[in-house]
GROMACS .gro file of C-alpha atoms in nm:
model
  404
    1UNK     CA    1   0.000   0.000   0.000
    2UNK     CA    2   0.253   0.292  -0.101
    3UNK     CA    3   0.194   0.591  -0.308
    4UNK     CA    4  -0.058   0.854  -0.268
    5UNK     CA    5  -0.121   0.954   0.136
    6UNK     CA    6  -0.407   0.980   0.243
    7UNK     CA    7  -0.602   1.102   0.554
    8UNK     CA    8  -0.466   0.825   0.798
    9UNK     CA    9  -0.081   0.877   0.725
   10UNK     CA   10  -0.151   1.312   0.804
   11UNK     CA   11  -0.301   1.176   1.121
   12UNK     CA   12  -0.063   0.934   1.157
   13UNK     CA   13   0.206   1.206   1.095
   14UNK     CA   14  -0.008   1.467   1.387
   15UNK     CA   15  -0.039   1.140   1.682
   16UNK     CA   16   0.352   1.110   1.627
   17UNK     CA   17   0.452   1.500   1.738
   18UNK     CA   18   0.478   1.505   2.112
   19UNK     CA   19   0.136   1.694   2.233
   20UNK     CA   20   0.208   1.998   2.420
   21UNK     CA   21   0.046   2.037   2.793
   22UNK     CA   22  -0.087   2.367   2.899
   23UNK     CA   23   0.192   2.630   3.108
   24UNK     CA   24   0.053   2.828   3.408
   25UNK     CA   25   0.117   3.150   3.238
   26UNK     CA   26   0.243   3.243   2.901
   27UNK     CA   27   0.161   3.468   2.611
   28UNK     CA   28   0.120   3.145   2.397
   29UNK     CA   29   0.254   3.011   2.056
   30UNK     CA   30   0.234   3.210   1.764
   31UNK     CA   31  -0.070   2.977   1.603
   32UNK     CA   32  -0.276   3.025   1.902
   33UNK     CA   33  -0.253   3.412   1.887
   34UNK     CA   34  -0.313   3.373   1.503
   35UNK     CA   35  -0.626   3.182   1.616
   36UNK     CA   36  -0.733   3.436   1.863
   37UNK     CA   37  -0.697   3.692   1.591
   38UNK     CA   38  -0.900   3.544   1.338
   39UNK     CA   39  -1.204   3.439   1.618
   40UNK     CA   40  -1.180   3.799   1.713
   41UNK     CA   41  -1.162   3.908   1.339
   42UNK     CA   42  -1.509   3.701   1.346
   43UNK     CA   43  -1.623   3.851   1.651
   44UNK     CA   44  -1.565   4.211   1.521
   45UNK     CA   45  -1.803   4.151   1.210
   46UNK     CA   46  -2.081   3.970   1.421
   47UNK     CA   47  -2.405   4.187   1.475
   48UNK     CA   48  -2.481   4.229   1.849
   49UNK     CA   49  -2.773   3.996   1.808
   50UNK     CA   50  -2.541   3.731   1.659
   51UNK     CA   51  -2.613   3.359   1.809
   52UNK     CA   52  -2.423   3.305   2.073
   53UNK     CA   53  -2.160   3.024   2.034
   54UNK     CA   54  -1.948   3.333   1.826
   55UNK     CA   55  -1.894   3.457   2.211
   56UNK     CA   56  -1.799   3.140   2.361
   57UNK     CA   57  -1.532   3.072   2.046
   58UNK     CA   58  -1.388   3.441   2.096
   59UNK     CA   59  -1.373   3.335   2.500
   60UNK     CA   60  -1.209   3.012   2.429
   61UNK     CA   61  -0.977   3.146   2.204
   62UNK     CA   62  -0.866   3.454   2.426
   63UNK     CA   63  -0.786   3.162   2.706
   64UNK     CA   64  -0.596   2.973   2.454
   65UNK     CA   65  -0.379   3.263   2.365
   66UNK     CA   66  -0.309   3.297   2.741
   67UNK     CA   67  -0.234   2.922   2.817
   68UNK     CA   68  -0.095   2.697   2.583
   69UNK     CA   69  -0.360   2.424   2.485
   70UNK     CA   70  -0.320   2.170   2.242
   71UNK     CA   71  -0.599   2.249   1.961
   72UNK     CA   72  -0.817   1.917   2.072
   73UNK     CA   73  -0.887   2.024   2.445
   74UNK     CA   74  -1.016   2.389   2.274
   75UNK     CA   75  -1.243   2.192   2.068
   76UNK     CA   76  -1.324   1.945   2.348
   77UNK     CA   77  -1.374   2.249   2.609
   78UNK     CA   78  -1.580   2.413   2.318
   79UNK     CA   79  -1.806   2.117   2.318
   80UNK     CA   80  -1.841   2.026   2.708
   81UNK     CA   81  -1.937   2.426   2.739
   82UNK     CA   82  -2.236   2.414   2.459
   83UNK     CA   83  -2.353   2.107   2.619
   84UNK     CA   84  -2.359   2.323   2.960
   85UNK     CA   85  -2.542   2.628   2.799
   86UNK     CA   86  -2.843   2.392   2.675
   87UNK     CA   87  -2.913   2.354   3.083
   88UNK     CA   88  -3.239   2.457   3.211
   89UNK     CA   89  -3.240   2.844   3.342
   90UNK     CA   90  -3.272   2.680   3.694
   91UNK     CA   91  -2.951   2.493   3.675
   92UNK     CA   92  -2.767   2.796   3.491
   93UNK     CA   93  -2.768   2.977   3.835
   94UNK     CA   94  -2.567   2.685   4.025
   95UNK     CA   95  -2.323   2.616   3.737
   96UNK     CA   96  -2.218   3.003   3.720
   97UNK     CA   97  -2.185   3.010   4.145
   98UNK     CA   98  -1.987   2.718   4.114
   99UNK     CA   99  -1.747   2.795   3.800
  100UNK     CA  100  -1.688   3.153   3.980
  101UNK     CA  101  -1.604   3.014   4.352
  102UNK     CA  102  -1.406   2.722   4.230
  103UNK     CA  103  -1.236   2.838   3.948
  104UNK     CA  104  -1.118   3.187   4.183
  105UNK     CA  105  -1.012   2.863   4.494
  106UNK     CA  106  -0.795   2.735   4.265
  107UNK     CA  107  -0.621   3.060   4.153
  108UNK     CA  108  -0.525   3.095   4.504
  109UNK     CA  109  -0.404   2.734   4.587
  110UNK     CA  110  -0.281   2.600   4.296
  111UNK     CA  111   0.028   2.696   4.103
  112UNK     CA  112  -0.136   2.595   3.747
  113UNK     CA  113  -0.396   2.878   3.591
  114UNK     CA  114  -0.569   2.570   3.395
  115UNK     CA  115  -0.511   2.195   3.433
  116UNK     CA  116  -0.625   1.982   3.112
  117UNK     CA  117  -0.915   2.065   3.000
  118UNK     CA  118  -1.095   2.144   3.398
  119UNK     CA  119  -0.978   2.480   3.491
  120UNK     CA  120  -1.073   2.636   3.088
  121UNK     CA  121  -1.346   2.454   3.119
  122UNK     CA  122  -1.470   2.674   3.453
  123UNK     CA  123  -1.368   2.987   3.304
  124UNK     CA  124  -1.530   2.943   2.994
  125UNK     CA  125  -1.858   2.849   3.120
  126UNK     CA  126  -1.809   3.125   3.346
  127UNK     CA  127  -1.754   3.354   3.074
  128UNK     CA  128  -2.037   3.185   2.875
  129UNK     CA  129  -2.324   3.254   3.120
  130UNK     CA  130  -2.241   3.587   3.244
  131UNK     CA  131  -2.253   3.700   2.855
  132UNK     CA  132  -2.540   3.490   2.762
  133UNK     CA  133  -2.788   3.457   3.085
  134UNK     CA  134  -3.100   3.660   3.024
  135UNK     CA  135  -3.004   3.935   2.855
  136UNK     CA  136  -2.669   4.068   2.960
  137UNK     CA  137  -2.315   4.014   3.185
  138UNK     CA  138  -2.532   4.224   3.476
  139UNK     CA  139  -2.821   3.961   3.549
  140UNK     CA  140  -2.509   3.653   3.509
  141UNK     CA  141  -2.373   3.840   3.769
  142UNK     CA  142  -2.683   3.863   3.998
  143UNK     CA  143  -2.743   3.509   3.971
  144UNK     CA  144  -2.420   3.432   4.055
  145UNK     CA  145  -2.382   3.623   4.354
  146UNK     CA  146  -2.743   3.476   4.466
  147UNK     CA  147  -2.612   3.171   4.419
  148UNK     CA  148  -2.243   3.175   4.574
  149UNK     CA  149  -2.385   3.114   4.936
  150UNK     CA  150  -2.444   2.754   4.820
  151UNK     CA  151  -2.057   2.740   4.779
  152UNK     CA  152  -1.943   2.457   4.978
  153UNK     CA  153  -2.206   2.251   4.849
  154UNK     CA  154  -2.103   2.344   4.472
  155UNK     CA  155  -1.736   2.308   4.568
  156UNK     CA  156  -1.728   1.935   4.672
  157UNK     CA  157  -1.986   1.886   4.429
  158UNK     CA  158  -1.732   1.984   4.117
  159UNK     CA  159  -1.426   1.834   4.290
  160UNK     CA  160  -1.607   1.528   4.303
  161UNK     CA  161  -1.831   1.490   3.998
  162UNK     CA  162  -1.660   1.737   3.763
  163UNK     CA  163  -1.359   1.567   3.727
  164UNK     CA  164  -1.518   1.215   3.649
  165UNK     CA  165  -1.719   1.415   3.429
  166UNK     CA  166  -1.390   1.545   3.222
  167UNK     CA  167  -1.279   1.192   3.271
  168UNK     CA  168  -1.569   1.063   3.088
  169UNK     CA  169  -1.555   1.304   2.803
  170UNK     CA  170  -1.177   1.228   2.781
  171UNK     CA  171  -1.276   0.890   2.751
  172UNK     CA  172  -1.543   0.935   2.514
  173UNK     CA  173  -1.363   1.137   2.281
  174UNK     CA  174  -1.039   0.869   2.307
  175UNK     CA  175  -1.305   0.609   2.215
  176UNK     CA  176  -1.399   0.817   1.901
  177UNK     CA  177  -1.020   0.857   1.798
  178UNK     CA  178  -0.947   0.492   1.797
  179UNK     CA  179  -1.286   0.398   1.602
  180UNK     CA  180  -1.196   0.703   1.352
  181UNK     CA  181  -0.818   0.574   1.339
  182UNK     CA  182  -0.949   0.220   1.265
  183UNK     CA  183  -1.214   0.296   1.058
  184UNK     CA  184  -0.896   0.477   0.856
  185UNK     CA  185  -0.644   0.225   0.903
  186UNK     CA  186  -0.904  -0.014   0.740
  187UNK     CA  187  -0.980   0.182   0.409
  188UNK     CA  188  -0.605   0.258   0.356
  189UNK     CA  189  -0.433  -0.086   0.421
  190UNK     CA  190  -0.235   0.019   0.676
  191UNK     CA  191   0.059  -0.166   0.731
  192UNK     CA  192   0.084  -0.398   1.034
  193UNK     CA  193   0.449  -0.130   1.170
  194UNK     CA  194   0.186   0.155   1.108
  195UNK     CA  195  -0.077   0.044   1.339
  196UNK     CA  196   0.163  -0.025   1.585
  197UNK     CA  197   0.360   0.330   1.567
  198UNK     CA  198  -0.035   0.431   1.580
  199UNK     CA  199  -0.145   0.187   1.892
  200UNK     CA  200   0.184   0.304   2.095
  201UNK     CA  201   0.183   0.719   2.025
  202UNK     CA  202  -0.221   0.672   2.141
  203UNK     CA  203  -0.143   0.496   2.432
  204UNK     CA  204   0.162   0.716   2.545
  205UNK     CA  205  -0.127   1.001   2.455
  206UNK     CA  206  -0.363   0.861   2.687
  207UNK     CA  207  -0.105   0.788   2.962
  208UNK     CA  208  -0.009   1.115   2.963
  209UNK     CA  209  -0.404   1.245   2.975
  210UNK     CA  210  -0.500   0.980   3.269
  211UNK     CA  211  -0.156   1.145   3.472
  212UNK     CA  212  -0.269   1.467   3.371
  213UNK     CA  213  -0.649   1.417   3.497
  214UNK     CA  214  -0.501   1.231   3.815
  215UNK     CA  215  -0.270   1.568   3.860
  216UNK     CA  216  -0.608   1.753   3.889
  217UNK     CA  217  -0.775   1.530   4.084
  218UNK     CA  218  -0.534   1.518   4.369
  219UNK     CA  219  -0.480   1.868   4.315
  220UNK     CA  220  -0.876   1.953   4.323
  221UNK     CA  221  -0.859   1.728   4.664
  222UNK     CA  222  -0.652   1.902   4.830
  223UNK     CA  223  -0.821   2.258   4.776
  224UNK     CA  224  -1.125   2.112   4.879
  225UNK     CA  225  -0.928   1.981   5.224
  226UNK     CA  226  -0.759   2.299   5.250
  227UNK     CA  227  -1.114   2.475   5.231
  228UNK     CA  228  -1.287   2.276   5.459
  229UNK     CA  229  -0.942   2.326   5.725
  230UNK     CA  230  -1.012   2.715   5.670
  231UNK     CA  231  -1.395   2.650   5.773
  232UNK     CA  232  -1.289   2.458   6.063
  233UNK     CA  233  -1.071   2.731   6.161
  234UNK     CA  234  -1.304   2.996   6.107
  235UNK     CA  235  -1.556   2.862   6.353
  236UNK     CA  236  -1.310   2.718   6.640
  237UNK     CA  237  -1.253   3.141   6.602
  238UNK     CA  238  -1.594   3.197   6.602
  239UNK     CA  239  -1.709   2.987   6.896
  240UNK     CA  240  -1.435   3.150   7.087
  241UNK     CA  241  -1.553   3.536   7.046
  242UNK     CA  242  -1.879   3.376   7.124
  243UNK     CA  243  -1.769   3.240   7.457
  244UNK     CA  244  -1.612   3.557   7.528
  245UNK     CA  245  -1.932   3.748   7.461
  246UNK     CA  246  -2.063   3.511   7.662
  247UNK     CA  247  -1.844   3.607   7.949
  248UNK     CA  248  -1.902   3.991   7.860
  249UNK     CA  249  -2.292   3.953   7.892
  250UNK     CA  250  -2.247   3.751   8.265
  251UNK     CA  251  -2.033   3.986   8.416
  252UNK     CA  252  -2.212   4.280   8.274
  253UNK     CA  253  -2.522   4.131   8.438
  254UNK     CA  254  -2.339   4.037   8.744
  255UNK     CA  255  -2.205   4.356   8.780
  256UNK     CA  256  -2.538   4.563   8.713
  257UNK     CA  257  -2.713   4.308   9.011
  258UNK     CA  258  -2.472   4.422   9.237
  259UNK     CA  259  -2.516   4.801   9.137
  260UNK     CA  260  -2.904   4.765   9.132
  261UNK     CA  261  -2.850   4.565   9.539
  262UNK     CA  262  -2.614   4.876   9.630
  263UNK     CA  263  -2.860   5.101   9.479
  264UNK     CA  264  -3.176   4.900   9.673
  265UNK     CA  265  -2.950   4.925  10.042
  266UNK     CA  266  -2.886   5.289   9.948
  267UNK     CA  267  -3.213   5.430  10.173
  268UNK     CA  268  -3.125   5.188  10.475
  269UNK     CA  269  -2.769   5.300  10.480
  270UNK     CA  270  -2.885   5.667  10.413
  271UNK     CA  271  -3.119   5.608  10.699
  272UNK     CA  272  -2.839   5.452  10.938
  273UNK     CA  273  -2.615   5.748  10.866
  274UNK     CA  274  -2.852   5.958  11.004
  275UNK     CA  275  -2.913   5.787  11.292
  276UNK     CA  276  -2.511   5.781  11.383
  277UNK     CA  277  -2.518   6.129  11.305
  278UNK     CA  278  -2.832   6.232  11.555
  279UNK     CA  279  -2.632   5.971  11.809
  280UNK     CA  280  -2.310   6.187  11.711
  281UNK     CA  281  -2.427   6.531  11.810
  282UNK     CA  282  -2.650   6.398  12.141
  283UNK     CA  283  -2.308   6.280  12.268
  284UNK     CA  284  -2.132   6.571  12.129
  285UNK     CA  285  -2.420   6.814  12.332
  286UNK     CA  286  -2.394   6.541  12.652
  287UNK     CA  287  -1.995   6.596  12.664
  288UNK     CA  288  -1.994   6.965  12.634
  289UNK     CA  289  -2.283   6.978  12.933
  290UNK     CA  290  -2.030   6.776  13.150
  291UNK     CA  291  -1.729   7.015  13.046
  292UNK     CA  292  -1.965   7.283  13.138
  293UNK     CA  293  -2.017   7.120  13.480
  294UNK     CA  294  -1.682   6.981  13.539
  295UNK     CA  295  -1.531   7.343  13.469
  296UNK     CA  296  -1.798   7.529  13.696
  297UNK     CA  297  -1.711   7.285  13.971
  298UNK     CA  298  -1.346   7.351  13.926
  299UNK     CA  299  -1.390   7.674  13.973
  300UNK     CA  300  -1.687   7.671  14.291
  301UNK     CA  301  -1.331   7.390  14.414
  302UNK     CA  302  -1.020   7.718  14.307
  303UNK     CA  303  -1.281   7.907  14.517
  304UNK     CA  304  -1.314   7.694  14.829
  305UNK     CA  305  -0.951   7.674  14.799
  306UNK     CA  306  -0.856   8.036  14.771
  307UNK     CA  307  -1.085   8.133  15.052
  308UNK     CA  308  -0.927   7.871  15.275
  309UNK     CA  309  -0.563   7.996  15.213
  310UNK     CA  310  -0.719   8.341  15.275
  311UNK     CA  311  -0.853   8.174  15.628
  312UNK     CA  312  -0.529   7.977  15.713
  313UNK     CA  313  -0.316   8.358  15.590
  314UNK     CA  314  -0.553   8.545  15.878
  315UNK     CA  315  -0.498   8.297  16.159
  316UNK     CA  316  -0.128   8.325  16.113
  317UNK     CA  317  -0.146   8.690  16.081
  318UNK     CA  318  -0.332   8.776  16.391
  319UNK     CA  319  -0.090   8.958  16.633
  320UNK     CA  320  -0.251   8.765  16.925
  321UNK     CA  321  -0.029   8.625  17.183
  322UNK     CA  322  -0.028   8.256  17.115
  323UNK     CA  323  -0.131   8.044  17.373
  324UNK     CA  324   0.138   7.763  17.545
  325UNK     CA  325   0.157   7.512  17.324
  326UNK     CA  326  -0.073   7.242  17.354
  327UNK     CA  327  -0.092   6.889  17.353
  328UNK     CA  328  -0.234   6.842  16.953
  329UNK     CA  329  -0.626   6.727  16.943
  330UNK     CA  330  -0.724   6.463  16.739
  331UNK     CA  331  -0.698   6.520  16.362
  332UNK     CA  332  -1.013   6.583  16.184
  333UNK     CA  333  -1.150   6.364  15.957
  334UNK     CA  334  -1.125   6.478  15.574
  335UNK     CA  335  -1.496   6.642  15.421
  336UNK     CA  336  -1.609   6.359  15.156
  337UNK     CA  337  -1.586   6.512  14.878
  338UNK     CA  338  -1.259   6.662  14.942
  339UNK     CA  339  -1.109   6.305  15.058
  340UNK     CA  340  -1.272   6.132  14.714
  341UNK     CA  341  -1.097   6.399  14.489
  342UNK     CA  342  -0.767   6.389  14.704
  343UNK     CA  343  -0.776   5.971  14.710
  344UNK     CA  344  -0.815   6.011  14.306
  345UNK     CA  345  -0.513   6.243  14.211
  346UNK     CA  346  -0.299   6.032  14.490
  347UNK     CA  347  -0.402   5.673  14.277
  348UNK     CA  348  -0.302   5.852  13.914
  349UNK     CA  349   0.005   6.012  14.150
  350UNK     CA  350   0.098   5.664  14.201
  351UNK     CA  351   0.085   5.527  13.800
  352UNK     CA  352  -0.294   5.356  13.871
  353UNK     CA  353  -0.635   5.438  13.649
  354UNK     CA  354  -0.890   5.631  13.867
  355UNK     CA  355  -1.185   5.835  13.781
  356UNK     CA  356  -1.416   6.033  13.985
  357UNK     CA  357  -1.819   5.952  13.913
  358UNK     CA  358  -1.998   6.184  14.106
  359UNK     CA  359  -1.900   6.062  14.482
  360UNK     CA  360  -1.781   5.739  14.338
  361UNK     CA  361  -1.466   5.633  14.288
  362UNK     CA  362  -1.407   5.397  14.000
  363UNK     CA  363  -0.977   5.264  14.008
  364UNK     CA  364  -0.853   4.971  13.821
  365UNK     CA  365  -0.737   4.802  14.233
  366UNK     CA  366  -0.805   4.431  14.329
  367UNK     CA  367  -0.944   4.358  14.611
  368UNK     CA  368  -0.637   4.262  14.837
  369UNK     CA  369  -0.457   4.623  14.741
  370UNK     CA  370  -0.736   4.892  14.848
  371UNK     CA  371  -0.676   4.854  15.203
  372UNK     CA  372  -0.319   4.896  15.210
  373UNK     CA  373  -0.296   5.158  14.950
  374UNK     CA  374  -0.587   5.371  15.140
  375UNK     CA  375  -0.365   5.318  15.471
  376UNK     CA  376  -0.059   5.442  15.266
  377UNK     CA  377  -0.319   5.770  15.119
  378UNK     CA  378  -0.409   5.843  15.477
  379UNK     CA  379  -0.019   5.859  15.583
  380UNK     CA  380   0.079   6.114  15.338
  381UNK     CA  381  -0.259   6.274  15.358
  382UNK     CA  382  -0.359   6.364  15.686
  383UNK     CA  383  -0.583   6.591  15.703
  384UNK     CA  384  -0.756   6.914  15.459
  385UNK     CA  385  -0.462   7.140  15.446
  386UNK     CA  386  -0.288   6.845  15.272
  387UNK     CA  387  -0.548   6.767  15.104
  388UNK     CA  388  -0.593   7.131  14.962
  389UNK     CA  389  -0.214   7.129  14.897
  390UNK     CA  390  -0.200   6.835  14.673
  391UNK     CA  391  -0.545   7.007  14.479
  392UNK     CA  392  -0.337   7.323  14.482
  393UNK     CA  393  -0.033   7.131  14.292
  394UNK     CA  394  -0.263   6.965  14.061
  395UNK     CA  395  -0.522   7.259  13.965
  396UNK     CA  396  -0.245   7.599  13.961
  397UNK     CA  397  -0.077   7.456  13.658
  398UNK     CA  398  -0.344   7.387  13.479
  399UNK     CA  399  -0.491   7.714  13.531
  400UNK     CA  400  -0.187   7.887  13.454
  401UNK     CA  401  -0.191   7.648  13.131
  402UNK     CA  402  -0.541   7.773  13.014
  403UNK     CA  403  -0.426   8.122  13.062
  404UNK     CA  404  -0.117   8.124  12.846
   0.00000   0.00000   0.00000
């Protein structure tokens, strides 16, 4: 079978050049951005109310002119993307929310902009939607954010189905190669070398896909377990402020009891107050009475004792002729009240506590010491003029005191 080629050897010639897998970033090969040109070339002379698949070529062709794709995942995004736009307007909502949320996830946790075929194929359903959902880019972009609370759900939804789903496709259009390629191989006689070269550069091809799709897989697996550690984290942090609001609302509480209990024992205390304070100025009037009294007997005692010295002064004065001395008569005894004051300043004389109440003498004595101490008193006080000499020490000073 040599001579003219035919269809199988030019595909036979394309499955032998290595395929080239998508970059993270890149301004792409020259026959991309030719490609991009000429869909935006297209683009330019559509009317506004073109149909719409012109947009989603001119999407997928600005992505491809970003990230290098090999021509067959364009045309196999293309295809998974039409078959999303024929969903029912109720589904449209979800698939937006979750091409936006996932697609954006994996910008931030991956390293690759677009995995084979998966990541393009968020991004241009994304882009497919917002253009194309009733009427405009604004009302995509209302349903979309209406439907971006159902996030998690969406997320382990696509990480989960999406990727069998791209599996699938893979699959399906693998299947449709190798029927195509034997369908071909049978009308051209291919030799037996040919199918072989054919059977090996497919199943390096579809090595290398399965790797890639496994790449994404693990990769989309560990986004989603990085999302839901991020959750986890964001309400451990949540419970705690809510504890410590907790905490903030007791003591507040506790703390405004205790103000309303001072607040409810505020008349009683006002009340006691008053009563210390009407207690306060009855013993205030009751101790200046007694000064009163203790300083106007004071002075009726500096009186007694002046006129006494004034008595004792004349006797001694008189220019009578004094008698022969006689024998001395019996001492006196002292006048009560003149003994009780003397017997007082003689105890404080002597380091003890004594007070005078009224006619009553109260001293800090036993029992077995007033009798020996009163015998002692009696010794050095004999009789008034003593007694009115020891007053006489006592009271002078302090007069002299209250002068100065």
């Amino acid at each position: 079978m040599t001579g003219t080629r035919g269809p199988a050897a030019d595909l036979l010639d394309q499955l032998k050049k290595p395929r080239r897998m998508p970059r993270p970033h890149g301004p792409g090969t020259v026959r991309q951005q030719q490609l991009a040109a000429a869909v935006n070339e297209r683009t330019a002379e559509v009317k506004p109310d073109a149909p719409q698949p012109i947009v989603l070529e001119a999407e997928i062709a600005r992505l491809a002119q970003r990230v290098e794709l090999d021509p067959r995942d364009v045309q196999a995004v293309a295809l998974m993307a039409q078959r999303f736009a024929q969903l029912p307007d109720d589904q449209k909502g979800a698939a937006i929310a979750r091409a936006d949320g996932l697609f954006r996830r994996y910008l931030d946790h991956t390293p690759l902009l677009s995995g084979p075929l998966l990541y393009l194929a968020y991004e241009a359903f994304q882009a497919c939607f917002i253009a194309s959902y009733k009427g405009g880019p604004t009302e995509g972009l209302k349903a979309a954010e209406r439907e971006h609370a159902r996030f998690d759900f969406y997320l382990d939804l696509a990480v989960n189905g999406e990727v069998a789903l791209v599996r699938a496709e893979a699959e399906a259009f693998i299947e449709t190669e190798r029927a195509a390629l034997a369908a071909l191989a049978e009308t051209a006689a291919l030799t037996a070398q040919e199918e072989r070269l054919a059977f090996d550069t497919e199943r390096s091809a579809l090595q290398l896909d399965f790797q890639n799709l496994a790449h994404a897989a693990d990769a989309a697996q560990q986004d989603a377990t990085a999302a839901r550690r991020e959750r986890d984290q964001f309400e451990a942090e949540a419970k705690a402020l809510r504890q410590q609001m907790n905490k903030l609302e007791y003591d507040t509480a506790r703390r405004v009891r205790k103000v309303e209990g001072d607040l409810a024992g505020l008349p009683a205390l006002t009340q006691q107050r008053d009563e210390l304070q009407s207690r306060v100025n009855w013993l205030t009037a009751e101790l200046s009475s007694k000064e009163r009294g203790w300083q106007r007997r004071e002075t009726e005692l500096l009186a007694r004792v002046k006129a006494l010295e004034l008595e004792v002064l004349e006797v001694k004065t008189r220019p009578e002729v004094a008698p022969a001395p006689a024998p001395k008569p019996a001492r006196a005894p002292l006048p009560v009240a003149l003994a009780q004051h003397s017997w007082v300043l003689w105890l404080r004389s002597k380091g003890h506590a004594a007070t005078l109440d009224g006619l009553q003498v109260r001293h800090d004595l036993k029992a077995g010491e007033v009798d020996a101490l009163q015998a002692q008193w009696r010794t050095d006080i004999p009789d008034a003029e003593a007694a009115l000499a020891q007053l006489r020490a006592v009271i002078v000073p302090l007069l002299r005191g209250a002068a100065a």
